[in-house]
Amino acid sequence: MALKELPRAAASAGRTTAGRRSSRTGRTARRDDAMFVGPAVLLFGGILGAGFILGLWYSLVEWNGVNREMTFIGLENYATLLSDDRMRGSAWFTARFALVTTVLSNLMGLGLALLVTQPAPFQRLYRAMFFLPNVIGGILLGFIFRFVFSTAFDSLGELTGVGLFQLPWLGTPATGFWGTVIVFMWRSSGYLMAIYVAAIVSVDEDLYEAARVDGANWLQSTRRITLPLIMPAVTVGVFLMLSISSKLFDVIFALTNGGPYGSTEAFALNIYNEAFIYNNLGLASAKAVVFFVAVGVLTLVQVRFTQRREVER
Amino acid sequence: MTGATLAPTPRLSRRNRRRAASIGLSAGIAALAIFWMSPMYLVFVNSMKDFGEILRNAAALPERFMSDNYEVAWELADFATALVNSLFVTVLAVGGLVIIGAMAAWRMARRPHRWHKVLFSLFVVAMVVPFQTLMIPTVQLSTWLGVVNTRSGLVLLYLSFGMPLTVFFLHGFVQSSVPREIEEAARIDGASSWQTFRLVVLPLMRPMIATVSILHAFWIWNDFLLPLLVLFDPARRTIPLAIFSFFGVHSDQWDLATAALVMGMVPIVVFFLVFQRFIIRGVAAGSLKG
């Protein structure tokens, strides 16, 4: 403790003796702060920062966006939300969707990662193939599967008579839900695979060697060595998917646009529709604030969880 | 005696079993990978058929390879313009983000006084804010700033939206991997702050700048909602917007639509395939830090 204080004491002593010089370096330091950090602050504050505050304000007004007229109505928008059945429906969809896709795409990603880290030919090629859907934009993905689920499946169903192709994919609420899940999994499993591959290849090879000497088979060494050691990556993968899937917009916008009958209207899409289809910008802003709070709580849980993990380790 | 002759047999069969398992595994992965690519296959083969042929058999290879759909879709979507616009916006925004972000990150990491710490916390909080929360004010602010419906205005918006993540990553990198001693040596040799940054620090930050650039390039290239909200002029559309408005008009003409989809995918897929090892590693590293 005393030792730690020593340099600081010396520094403050130095500052008093060289008072004039430090005021000049203080000025250059401030100038350098402005020069290096200033542009980032302006860009960040001018749009993101100002936008956030403006958004809070908009959530307290009634405003149709067409004319300039805004009426301050306090918390009335938030009260309206409590009885908004459509929003409750979309929150329920988003929660189910996030949970299902988080579990399934993490399992899929882990499975793929275990496969492509086995000694077999062309593994680099397979990794690229599984990862590929992740680089394609959400709008394109949505449209690709609109084609696959409609015209392509119709044609295949007629040719083969396989029931899976003849289902009205995207036509009923149940198939619409699973159709959306499939598209999202196609995109995110490869991403999670990359995360899990990075974790798996960093496991010490000697552990497997020792297990092999002790007569462990592949299943045993995977369960007893690989899985426990990549748990930190699992935590990352789970929270990453919860966050991404609860904010999903593009894919759904192109694939179902919330249909059939609003059954796949994700929360992000609900806000968009409220703002730009129904022109209730005040109400939409209140929803946007609620959305931020929900995502924020999820993030806080993640931070807590990760911290506790690190303490335990 | 019998024991000695029998002894090699189980070892041999075990090796055979292992070989069989390894062949089975290879075949399994290959089958899964082919299945994984089947949506791409469907889009690609049908982009070379006329509509009747798509309906007859969507899974078959085209009867003859024709590029008519591509020629029509290319014109109808004004794809050349969209390609130029996407390149313009992505290159300028990513370049601006990493330069401005690197300057701020370095300064904030080296002089962590109170205001820099406050700013850093704000950046961290901002990374959590979903885009929909900022969407309505962004449209309003862009109107006020007079940057609606311009590509450089879109670049400006990306510079703002991408800044928190950029600074967060580069800040961490400066702290962990840029040695302070080299900077101090440059200082003693009489380099100014800017020279130190430009000639000493920036080159040392290159690995993380590459990672951040890749993350941002994919995000901006594929981003849809922000350009949808601020670009109206067809001549200023980026690729996702061009594809989207193409589908608005030709949504059931799947012969043309599949060709448009392939055109939309090709640039980013080529970029990915060229840099794939680097990208997969970078993306995985990026998510682990975040």
Coordinates of C-alpha atoms in Angstrom, one line a residue:
Chain A
M1 CA 0.0 0.0 0.0
A2 CA 2.7 2.4 1.1
L3 CA 4.8 1.4 -1.8
K4 CA 2.0 2.0 -4.2
E5 CA 1.5 5.5 -2.9
L6 CA 5.1 6.4 -3.3
P7 CA 5.3 7.2 -7.0
R8 CA 2.1 9.2 -6.8
A9 CA 3.5 11.3 -4.0
A10 CA 6.7 11.8 -6.0
A11 CA 4.6 12.8 -9.0
S12 CA 2.6 15.4 -7.1
A13 CA 5.8 16.8 -5.6
G14 CA 7.2 17.1 -9.1
R15 CA 4.0 18.9 -10.2
T16 CA 4.3 21.6 -7.5
T17 CA 8.0 22.3 -8.2
A18 CA 7.5 22.5 -11.9
G19 CA 4.2 24.3 -11.8
R20 CA 4.6 26.5 -14.9
R21 CA 5.8 23.7 -17.1
S22 CA 2.9 21.5 -16.1
S23 CA 0.3 24.2 -17.0
R24 CA 1.8 24.3 -20.5
T25 CA 1.7 20.5 -20.8
G26 CA -1.8 20.7 -19.4
R27 CA -2.8 22.9 -22.3
T28 CA -1.2 20.7 -24.9
A29 CA -2.8 17.7 -23.3
R30 CA -6.2 19.3 -23.6
R31 CA -5.6 20.3 -27.2
D32 CA -4.5 16.7 -27.9
D33 CA -7.6 15.4 -26.2
A34 CA -9.8 17.6 -28.4
M35 CA -7.9 16.6 -31.5
F36 CA -7.9 12.9 -31.0
V37 CA -11.1 12.3 -29.1
G38 CA -13.2 15.3 -30.3
P39 CA -14.3 13.9 -33.7
A40 CA -15.5 10.6 -32.1
V41 CA -17.4 12.6 -29.4
L42 CA -19.0 14.9 -32.0
L43 CA -20.2 12.0 -34.2
F44 CA -21.3 9.9 -31.2
G45 CA -23.0 12.7 -29.3
G46 CA -24.5 14.5 -32.3
I47 CA -26.5 11.5 -33.6
L48 CA -26.5 8.6 -31.2
G49 CA -26.5 10.6 -28.0
A50 CA -28.9 13.3 -29.1
G51 CA -31.1 10.7 -30.7
F52 CA -31.4 8.7 -27.5
I53 CA -32.5 11.8 -25.6
L54 CA -34.8 12.8 -28.4
G55 CA -36.3 9.3 -28.4
L56 CA -37.1 9.6 -24.7
W57 CA -38.9 12.9 -25.4
Y58 CA -40.9 11.5 -28.3
S59 CA -42.2 8.7 -26.1
L60 CA -44.0 11.4 -24.1
V61 CA -45.8 13.0 -27.0
E62 CA -48.6 12.3 -29.4
W63 CA -47.4 12.8 -32.9
N64 CA -48.4 11.4 -36.3
G65 CA -45.2 12.2 -38.1
V66 CA -47.1 13.7 -41.0
N67 CA -47.5 17.2 -39.7
R68 CA -45.2 19.0 -37.2
E69 CA -47.7 19.1 -34.5
M70 CA -46.7 17.3 -31.3
T71 CA -48.8 17.2 -28.1
F72 CA -47.2 16.5 -24.8
I73 CA -49.2 13.7 -23.1
G74 CA -46.9 12.6 -20.3
L75 CA -46.8 8.9 -19.7
E76 CA -50.0 8.2 -21.6
N77 CA -48.2 6.3 -24.3
Y78 CA -46.8 3.9 -21.8
A79 CA -50.3 3.4 -20.3
T80 CA -51.6 2.6 -23.8
L81 CA -49.0 -0.1 -24.2
L82 CA -50.3 -2.0 -21.2
S83 CA -53.5 -2.8 -23.2
D84 CA -51.9 -3.2 -26.6
D85 CA -52.7 -6.8 -27.5
R86 CA -50.7 -6.7 -30.7
M87 CA -47.6 -5.7 -28.9
R88 CA -48.2 -8.4 -26.2
G89 CA -48.5 -10.9 -29.0
S90 CA -45.2 -9.7 -30.6
A91 CA -43.4 -9.7 -27.3
W92 CA -44.6 -13.3 -26.8
F93 CA -43.5 -14.3 -30.2
T94 CA -40.1 -12.7 -29.7
A95 CA -39.6 -14.4 -26.4
R96 CA -40.5 -17.9 -27.8
F97 CA -38.4 -17.2 -30.9
A98 CA -35.4 -16.1 -28.9
L99 CA -35.5 -19.1 -26.6
V100 CA -36.1 -21.7 -29.3
T101 CA -33.4 -20.3 -31.6
T102 CA -30.9 -19.8 -28.9
V103 CA -31.1 -23.4 -27.7
L104 CA -31.3 -25.0 -31.2
S105 CA -28.7 -22.9 -32.9
N106 CA -26.2 -23.3 -30.1
L107 CA -26.8 -27.1 -30.2
M108 CA -26.4 -27.1 -33.9
G109 CA -23.3 -24.8 -33.8
L110 CA -21.7 -27.0 -31.2
G111 CA -22.5 -30.1 -33.2
L112 CA -21.0 -28.6 -36.3
A113 CA -17.9 -27.5 -34.4
L114 CA -17.4 -31.0 -33.0
L115 CA -17.8 -32.4 -36.6
V116 CA -15.4 -30.0 -38.3
T117 CA -12.7 -30.4 -35.7
Q118 CA -12.4 -34.2 -36.3
P119 CA -9.5 -35.4 -38.3
A120 CA -11.2 -35.7 -41.7
P121 CA -10.4 -34.3 -45.2
F122 CA -11.7 -30.9 -46.5
Q123 CA -12.5 -29.6 -43.0
R124 CA -11.5 -26.1 -43.9
L125 CA -13.9 -26.2 -46.9
Y126 CA -16.8 -27.5 -44.7
R127 CA -16.2 -24.7 -42.2
A128 CA -16.5 -22.2 -44.9
M129 CA -19.7 -23.8 -46.2
F130 CA -21.4 -23.9 -42.8
F131 CA -20.3 -20.3 -42.1
L132 CA -21.4 -18.9 -45.5
P133 CA -25.1 -18.1 -44.8
N134 CA -23.9 -15.8 -42.0
V135 CA -22.2 -13.4 -44.4
I136 CA -25.4 -12.9 -46.5
G137 CA -27.7 -10.0 -45.5
G138 CA -30.9 -10.7 -43.7
I139 CA -33.1 -9.3 -46.5
L140 CA -31.5 -11.7 -49.0
L141 CA -31.8 -14.6 -46.6
G142 CA -35.5 -13.8 -46.1
F143 CA -36.2 -13.7 -49.8
I144 CA -34.1 -16.9 -50.5
F145 CA -36.3 -18.8 -48.2
R146 CA -39.5 -17.2 -49.4
F147 CA -38.5 -18.8 -52.7
V148 CA -37.5 -22.1 -51.1
F149 CA -40.6 -22.5 -48.9
S150 CA -43.0 -21.5 -51.6
T151 CA -42.3 -22.2 -55.3
A152 CA -39.4 -24.5 -54.9
F153 CA -41.1 -26.7 -52.2
D154 CA -44.4 -26.7 -54.3
S155 CA -42.5 -28.1 -57.3
L156 CA -40.6 -30.6 -55.2
G157 CA -43.7 -31.7 -53.3
E158 CA -45.5 -32.4 -56.6
L159 CA -42.5 -34.4 -57.9
T160 CA -41.8 -36.4 -54.8
G161 CA -45.0 -36.5 -52.9
V162 CA -43.0 -35.9 -49.7
G163 CA -45.3 -34.3 -47.1
L164 CA -42.7 -32.0 -45.7
F165 CA -42.5 -30.1 -49.0
Q166 CA -46.3 -29.9 -49.2
L167 CA -46.8 -28.2 -45.9
P168 CA -48.1 -24.6 -46.2
W169 CA -44.8 -23.2 -45.0
L170 CA -45.2 -19.5 -44.0
G171 CA -48.9 -20.0 -44.5
T172 CA -50.1 -20.9 -41.0
P173 CA -48.9 -19.4 -37.7
A174 CA -47.3 -22.7 -36.6
T175 CA -45.4 -23.3 -39.8
G176 CA -44.6 -19.6 -40.0
F177 CA -42.9 -19.8 -36.6
W178 CA -40.8 -22.9 -37.4
G179 CA -40.1 -21.5 -40.9
T180 CA -38.6 -18.4 -39.4
V181 CA -36.7 -20.5 -36.8
I182 CA -35.2 -22.6 -39.6
V183 CA -34.0 -19.6 -41.6
F184 CA -32.5 -18.0 -38.5
M185 CA -30.7 -21.3 -37.6
W186 CA -29.3 -21.6 -41.1
R187 CA -27.7 -18.2 -40.6
S188 CA -26.5 -18.4 -37.0
S189 CA -25.4 -22.0 -36.6
G190 CA -22.3 -21.4 -38.7
Y191 CA -21.4 -18.3 -36.7
L192 CA -21.7 -20.2 -33.4
M193 CA -19.7 -23.0 -35.0
A194 CA -16.8 -20.5 -35.6
I195 CA -17.0 -19.5 -31.9
Y196 CA -17.0 -23.1 -30.7
V197 CA -14.2 -24.1 -33.1
A198 CA -12.0 -21.4 -31.7
A199 CA -12.7 -22.7 -28.2
I200 CA -12.2 -26.4 -29.1
V201 CA -8.9 -25.9 -30.9
S202 CA -7.5 -24.0 -27.9
V203 CA -8.0 -27.0 -25.6
D204 CA -4.7 -28.6 -24.6
E205 CA -4.0 -31.6 -26.9
D206 CA -2.2 -33.4 -24.0
L207 CA -5.4 -33.8 -22.1
Y208 CA -6.8 -35.9 -25.0
E209 CA -3.6 -37.9 -25.2
A210 CA -3.8 -38.7 -21.5
A211 CA -7.4 -39.7 -21.8
R212 CA -6.6 -41.9 -24.7
V213 CA -3.9 -43.6 -22.7
D214 CA -6.4 -44.2 -20.0
G215 CA -8.7 -45.9 -22.5
A216 CA -11.3 -43.1 -23.0
N217 CA -13.3 -43.2 -26.2
W218 CA -14.3 -40.2 -28.3
L219 CA -17.6 -39.7 -26.5
Q220 CA -16.0 -39.9 -23.1
S221 CA -13.3 -37.4 -23.8
T222 CA -15.8 -35.0 -25.5
R223 CA -18.0 -35.1 -22.5
R224 CA -15.4 -35.0 -19.8
I225 CA -12.7 -32.8 -21.4
T226 CA -14.1 -30.7 -24.3
L227 CA -17.5 -29.7 -23.0
P228 CA -16.3 -28.5 -19.5
L229 CA -13.4 -26.6 -21.0
I230 CA -15.5 -24.7 -23.6
M231 CA -18.2 -23.6 -21.1
P232 CA -17.1 -20.0 -21.3
A233 CA -17.7 -20.1 -25.0
V234 CA -21.1 -21.6 -24.4
T235 CA -22.0 -18.7 -22.2
V236 CA -20.9 -16.3 -24.9
G237 CA -22.9 -18.2 -27.5
V238 CA -26.1 -18.3 -25.5
F239 CA -26.1 -14.6 -24.6
L240 CA -25.0 -13.6 -28.1
M241 CA -27.9 -15.5 -29.6
L242 CA -30.4 -14.2 -27.1
S243 CA -29.4 -10.7 -28.0
I244 CA -29.3 -11.2 -31.7
S245 CA -32.6 -13.1 -32.0
S246 CA -34.5 -10.8 -29.8
K247 CA -33.6 -7.9 -32.1
L248 CA -34.3 -9.8 -35.3
F249 CA -35.8 -7.6 -38.0
D250 CA -34.5 -8.0 -41.6
V251 CA -35.1 -11.7 -42.1
I252 CA -38.7 -11.5 -40.9
F253 CA -39.3 -8.3 -42.8
A254 CA -38.4 -10.1 -46.0
L255 CA -39.6 -13.6 -45.2
T256 CA -43.1 -13.1 -43.7
N257 CA -43.4 -9.4 -42.9
G258 CA -45.0 -10.4 -39.7
G259 CA -47.5 -12.7 -41.2
P260 CA -49.5 -14.9 -41.4
Y261 CA -52.0 -12.9 -39.3
G262 CA -49.3 -11.0 -37.5
S263 CA -48.1 -14.3 -35.9
T264 CA -44.4 -13.7 -36.6
E265 CA -44.4 -10.0 -35.9
A266 CA -41.2 -9.7 -33.9
F267 CA -40.9 -6.8 -31.4
A268 CA -38.5 -4.8 -33.6
L269 CA -41.0 -5.2 -36.5
N270 CA -43.9 -4.1 -34.3
I271 CA -42.1 -0.9 -33.4
Y272 CA -41.3 -0.3 -37.1
N273 CA -45.0 -0.9 -38.1
E274 CA -46.3 1.3 -35.3
A275 CA -44.0 4.1 -36.4
F276 CA -44.1 4.0 -40.2
I277 CA -47.2 2.0 -41.1
Y278 CA -49.7 3.3 -38.5
N279 CA -47.8 6.7 -38.1
N280 CA -48.1 6.7 -34.3
L281 CA -44.6 8.0 -33.7
G282 CA -45.1 8.8 -30.0
L283 CA -46.5 5.4 -29.2
A284 CA -43.7 3.7 -31.3
S285 CA -41.1 5.7 -29.3
A286 CA -42.6 4.4 -26.0
K287 CA -42.3 0.9 -27.4
A288 CA -38.7 1.6 -28.4
V289 CA -37.9 2.7 -24.9
V290 CA -39.5 -0.5 -23.5
F291 CA -37.5 -2.5 -26.0
F292 CA -34.3 -0.8 -24.8
V293 CA -35.1 -1.5 -21.2
A294 CA -35.8 -5.2 -22.0
V295 CA -32.5 -5.6 -23.9
G296 CA -30.7 -3.7 -21.2
V297 CA -31.9 -6.0 -18.5
L298 CA -30.9 -9.0 -20.6
T299 CA -27.4 -7.5 -20.9
L300 CA -27.2 -6.8 -17.2
V301 CA -28.1 -10.4 -16.4
Q302 CA -25.3 -11.5 -18.8
V303 CA -22.7 -9.3 -17.2
R304 CA -23.7 -10.6 -13.7
F305 CA -23.6 -14.2 -14.9
T306 CA -20.2 -13.8 -16.6
Q307 CA -18.7 -12.1 -13.6
R308 CA -19.9 -14.8 -11.2
R309 CA -18.5 -17.4 -13.5
E310 CA -15.1 -15.6 -13.5
V311 CA -15.1 -15.4 -9.7
E312 CA -15.9 -19.1 -9.4
R313 CA -13.0 -20.0 -11.7
Chain B
M1 CA 0.2 -70.9 -29.0
T2 CA -3.4 -70.1 -29.9
G3 CA -3.2 -66.9 -27.8
A4 CA -0.2 -65.8 -29.9
T5 CA -2.0 -66.3 -33.2
L6 CA -5.2 -64.7 -32.0
A7 CA -3.5 -61.6 -30.5
P8 CA -3.2 -59.6 -33.7
T9 CA -6.8 -60.2 -34.8
P10 CA -8.6 -57.9 -32.4
R11 CA -6.1 -55.1 -33.0
L12 CA -6.6 -55.4 -36.7
S13 CA -10.4 -55.4 -36.4
R14 CA -10.2 -52.4 -34.1
R15 CA -8.1 -50.5 -36.7
N16 CA -10.7 -51.5 -39.3
R17 CA -13.5 -50.3 -37.2
R18 CA -11.7 -47.0 -36.6
R19 CA -11.2 -46.7 -40.4
A20 CA -14.9 -47.4 -41.0
A21 CA -15.8 -44.8 -38.4
S22 CA -13.6 -42.3 -40.0
I23 CA -15.0 -42.9 -43.5
G24 CA -18.5 -42.8 -42.1
L25 CA -17.7 -39.5 -40.4
S26 CA -16.3 -38.0 -43.6
A27 CA -19.3 -39.1 -45.6
G28 CA -21.6 -37.7 -42.9
I29 CA -20.0 -34.3 -42.9
A30 CA -20.0 -34.1 -46.7
A31 CA -23.7 -35.0 -46.8
L32 CA -24.5 -32.4 -44.2
A33 CA -22.5 -29.7 -46.0
I34 CA -24.3 -30.5 -49.2
F35 CA -27.7 -30.3 -47.5
W36 CA -26.5 -27.0 -45.9
M37 CA -25.9 -25.6 -49.3
S38 CA -29.2 -26.8 -50.9
P39 CA -31.0 -23.4 -50.5
M40 CA -28.1 -21.8 -52.5
Y41 CA -28.3 -24.5 -55.0
L42 CA -32.1 -24.0 -55.5
V43 CA -31.7 -20.3 -56.0
F44 CA -28.7 -20.7 -58.3
V45 CA -30.1 -23.3 -60.7
N46 CA -33.5 -21.7 -60.9
S47 CA -32.0 -18.3 -61.8
M48 CA -31.1 -19.9 -65.2
K49 CA -34.5 -21.3 -66.0
D50 CA -37.7 -19.7 -67.3
F51 CA -40.7 -19.7 -65.0
G52 CA -42.4 -22.7 -66.5
E53 CA -39.3 -24.8 -66.0
I54 CA -39.0 -23.7 -62.4
L55 CA -42.5 -25.0 -61.7
R56 CA -41.9 -28.3 -63.5
N57 CA -38.9 -29.2 -61.4
A58 CA -37.2 -26.7 -59.1
A59 CA -34.4 -29.2 -58.2
A60 CA -33.2 -30.1 -61.6
L61 CA -30.3 -28.5 -63.4
P62 CA -31.4 -26.0 -66.1
E63 CA -32.2 -27.6 -69.5
R64 CA -29.8 -25.1 -71.0
F65 CA -27.7 -22.5 -69.3
M66 CA -29.2 -19.1 -70.1
S67 CA -28.3 -15.7 -68.8
D68 CA -31.5 -13.9 -70.0
N69 CA -32.8 -13.6 -66.4
Y70 CA -29.6 -11.9 -65.3
E71 CA -29.7 -9.4 -68.1
V72 CA -33.3 -8.4 -67.4
A73 CA -32.9 -8.3 -63.6
W74 CA -29.6 -6.4 -63.9
E75 CA -31.4 -3.7 -65.8
L76 CA -34.6 -3.7 -63.8
A77 CA -32.9 -3.5 -60.4
D78 CA -30.3 -1.0 -61.7
F79 CA -27.8 -3.2 -60.1
A80 CA -24.7 -1.4 -61.4
T81 CA -25.7 1.7 -59.6
A82 CA -26.5 -0.2 -56.4
L83 CA -23.2 -1.9 -56.5
V84 CA -21.3 1.4 -56.8
N85 CA -23.4 3.0 -54.0
S86 CA -22.8 0.0 -51.6
L87 CA -19.1 0.2 -52.3
F88 CA -19.0 3.9 -51.8
V89 CA -20.9 3.8 -48.5
T90 CA -19.1 0.8 -47.1
V91 CA -15.6 1.8 -47.9
L92 CA -15.9 5.4 -46.7
A93 CA -17.8 4.5 -43.5
V94 CA -15.4 1.6 -42.5
G95 CA -12.4 3.8 -43.3
G96 CA -13.7 6.7 -41.4
L97 CA -14.7 4.6 -38.4
V98 CA -11.4 2.9 -37.9
I99 CA -9.3 6.1 -38.3
I100 CA -11.5 8.3 -36.1
G101 CA -12.1 5.4 -33.7
A102 CA -8.4 4.6 -33.5
M103 CA -7.5 8.2 -32.6
A104 CA -10.0 8.3 -29.8
A105 CA -9.3 4.8 -28.5
W106 CA -5.5 5.5 -28.3
R107 CA -5.9 8.8 -26.6
M108 CA -8.5 7.5 -24.1
A109 CA -6.4 4.4 -23.3
R110 CA -3.3 6.5 -22.7
R111 CA -4.8 9.2 -20.6
P112 CA -7.6 7.6 -18.7
H113 CA -8.8 10.7 -16.8
R114 CA -12.4 11.1 -15.5
W115 CA -14.0 12.4 -18.7
H116 CA -12.5 9.7 -20.8
K117 CA -13.8 7.1 -18.4
V118 CA -17.3 8.6 -18.5
L119 CA -17.1 8.6 -22.3
F120 CA -16.0 5.0 -22.4
S121 CA -18.9 4.0 -20.2
L122 CA -21.3 5.8 -22.5
F123 CA -19.8 3.9 -25.4
V124 CA -20.4 0.6 -23.6
V125 CA -24.0 1.5 -22.8
A126 CA -24.6 2.6 -26.4
M127 CA -23.5 -0.8 -27.7
V128 CA -26.5 -2.3 -25.9
V129 CA -29.1 0.1 -27.4
P130 CA -31.1 -1.6 -30.1
F131 CA -31.4 0.2 -33.5
Q132 CA -35.2 0.5 -33.2
T133 CA -34.8 2.6 -30.1
L134 CA -32.9 5.2 -32.1
M135 CA -34.7 4.8 -35.4
I136 CA -37.3 7.5 -35.2
P137 CA -35.0 10.2 -33.8
T138 CA -32.4 9.3 -36.4
V139 CA -34.8 10.1 -39.2
Q140 CA -35.6 13.4 -37.6
L141 CA -32.0 14.4 -36.9
S142 CA -31.0 13.5 -40.4
T143 CA -33.7 15.8 -41.7
W144 CA -32.5 18.6 -39.4
L145 CA -28.9 18.1 -40.4
G146 CA -30.0 18.1 -44.1
V147 CA -28.3 14.7 -44.8
V148 CA -31.5 12.8 -45.8
N149 CA -31.4 11.1 -49.1
T150 CA -27.6 11.5 -49.6
R151 CA -25.0 8.8 -49.6
S152 CA -22.5 10.8 -47.6
G153 CA -25.3 11.5 -45.1
L154 CA -25.7 7.7 -44.7
V155 CA -21.9 7.5 -44.2
L156 CA -22.1 10.1 -41.5
L157 CA -24.9 8.1 -39.7
Y158 CA -22.7 4.9 -39.9
L159 CA -19.8 6.8 -38.4
S160 CA -22.0 7.6 -35.4
F161 CA -23.6 4.2 -35.0
G162 CA -20.4 2.3 -35.4
M163 CA -18.2 4.4 -33.2
P164 CA -18.9 2.7 -29.8
L165 CA -17.9 -0.8 -31.0
T166 CA -14.9 0.6 -32.8
V167 CA -13.5 2.4 -29.8
F168 CA -14.4 -0.4 -27.5
F169 CA -12.3 -3.0 -29.4
L170 CA -9.4 -0.7 -30.3
H171 CA -9.2 0.7 -26.7
G172 CA -8.9 -2.8 -25.4
F173 CA -6.2 -3.6 -28.0
V174 CA -4.1 -0.5 -27.1
Q175 CA -4.2 -1.4 -23.5
S176 CA -3.2 -5.1 -24.0
S177 CA -1.0 -5.1 -27.1
V178 CA 0.5 -1.7 -27.9
P179 CA 3.7 -1.3 -25.9
R180 CA 4.0 2.1 -24.3
E181 CA 7.8 2.1 -24.4
I182 CA 7.9 2.5 -28.2
E183 CA 5.7 5.5 -28.0
E184 CA 7.8 7.1 -25.4
A185 CA 10.9 6.4 -27.5
A186 CA 9.2 8.2 -30.4
R187 CA 8.4 11.1 -28.1
I188 CA 11.9 11.4 -26.9
D189 CA 13.1 11.5 -30.5
G190 CA 10.9 14.6 -30.9
A191 CA 7.8 13.2 -32.6
S192 CA 4.5 15.2 -32.1
S193 CA 1.4 13.5 -30.8
W194 CA 0.1 13.2 -34.3
Q195 CA 3.3 11.8 -35.7
T196 CA 3.5 9.3 -32.8
F197 CA 0.0 8.2 -33.5
R198 CA 0.3 8.0 -37.3
L199 CA 3.7 6.5 -37.6
V200 CA 4.1 4.4 -34.5
V201 CA 0.7 3.5 -32.9
L202 CA -1.5 3.1 -36.0
P203 CA 0.8 0.4 -37.6
L204 CA 0.9 -1.5 -34.3
M205 CA -3.0 -1.5 -34.1
R206 CA -3.3 -3.1 -37.5
P207 CA -4.4 -6.6 -36.4
M208 CA -7.4 -5.2 -34.5
I209 CA -8.1 -2.6 -37.1
A210 CA -8.5 -5.5 -39.6
T211 CA -10.9 -7.4 -37.3
V212 CA -13.0 -4.3 -36.7
S213 CA -13.0 -3.4 -40.4
I214 CA -14.3 -6.9 -41.3
L215 CA -17.1 -6.8 -38.7
H216 CA -18.1 -3.3 -39.8
A217 CA -17.9 -4.1 -43.5
F218 CA -20.3 -7.0 -43.2
W219 CA -22.7 -5.0 -41.1
I220 CA -22.7 -1.9 -43.4
W221 CA -22.8 -3.9 -46.6
N222 CA -25.8 -5.9 -45.5
D223 CA -27.6 -3.3 -43.4
F224 CA -31.1 -2.6 -44.6
L225 CA -33.2 -0.6 -42.2
L226 CA -31.1 2.5 -41.9
P227 CA -30.7 3.1 -45.6
L228 CA -34.4 2.3 -46.0
L229 CA -35.3 5.1 -43.7
V230 CA -33.0 7.8 -45.1
L231 CA -32.5 7.0 -48.8
F232 CA -35.5 7.5 -51.1
D233 CA -34.0 8.2 -54.5
P234 CA -33.7 5.0 -56.6
A235 CA -30.3 6.2 -57.9
R236 CA -28.9 6.2 -54.4
R237 CA -30.0 2.7 -53.3
T238 CA -27.6 0.3 -51.8
I239 CA -27.8 -3.4 -52.8
P240 CA -30.2 -4.6 -50.0
L241 CA -32.5 -1.7 -50.9
A242 CA -32.3 -2.4 -54.6
I243 CA -33.2 -6.1 -54.0
F244 CA -36.0 -5.1 -51.7
S245 CA -37.6 -2.7 -54.1
F246 CA -37.1 -5.2 -56.9
F247 CA -39.1 -7.7 -54.9
G248 CA -41.7 -5.1 -54.3
V249 CA -42.5 -5.1 -58.0
H250 CA -41.5 -8.5 -59.2
S251 CA -42.1 -10.6 -56.2
D252 CA -43.7 -13.6 -57.9
Q253 CA -41.5 -13.6 -61.0
W254 CA -39.2 -16.1 -59.5
D255 CA -37.1 -16.5 -62.7
L256 CA -36.0 -12.9 -62.4
A257 CA -36.1 -12.8 -58.6
T258 CA -33.7 -15.7 -58.2
A259 CA -31.3 -14.0 -60.6
A260 CA -31.5 -10.8 -58.6
L261 CA -30.8 -12.8 -55.4
V262 CA -27.7 -14.4 -56.9
M263 CA -26.5 -11.0 -58.1
G264 CA -27.1 -9.6 -54.6
M265 CA -25.1 -12.5 -53.0
V266 CA -22.1 -12.7 -55.3
P267 CA -20.1 -9.7 -54.1
I268 CA -20.2 -10.5 -50.4
V269 CA -19.7 -14.2 -51.0
V270 CA -16.7 -13.6 -53.2
F271 CA -15.2 -11.3 -50.5
F272 CA -15.9 -14.0 -47.9
L273 CA -14.3 -16.8 -49.9
V274 CA -11.2 -14.7 -50.7
F275 CA -10.6 -13.8 -47.0
Q276 CA -12.4 -16.7 -45.4
R277 CA -9.8 -18.0 -43.0
F278 CA -9.1 -14.6 -41.7
I279 CA -12.8 -13.7 -41.5
I280 CA -14.0 -16.7 -39.6
R281 CA -11.2 -16.3 -37.1
G282 CA -11.8 -12.5 -36.8
V283 CA -15.5 -12.9 -36.3
A284 CA -15.1 -15.5 -33.6
A285 CA -12.5 -13.4 -31.8
G286 CA -14.8 -10.4 -32.1
S287 CA -17.7 -12.1 -30.5
L288 CA -15.6 -13.6 -27.7
K289 CA -14.5 -10.1 -26.7
G290 CA -17.9 -8.5 -26.9

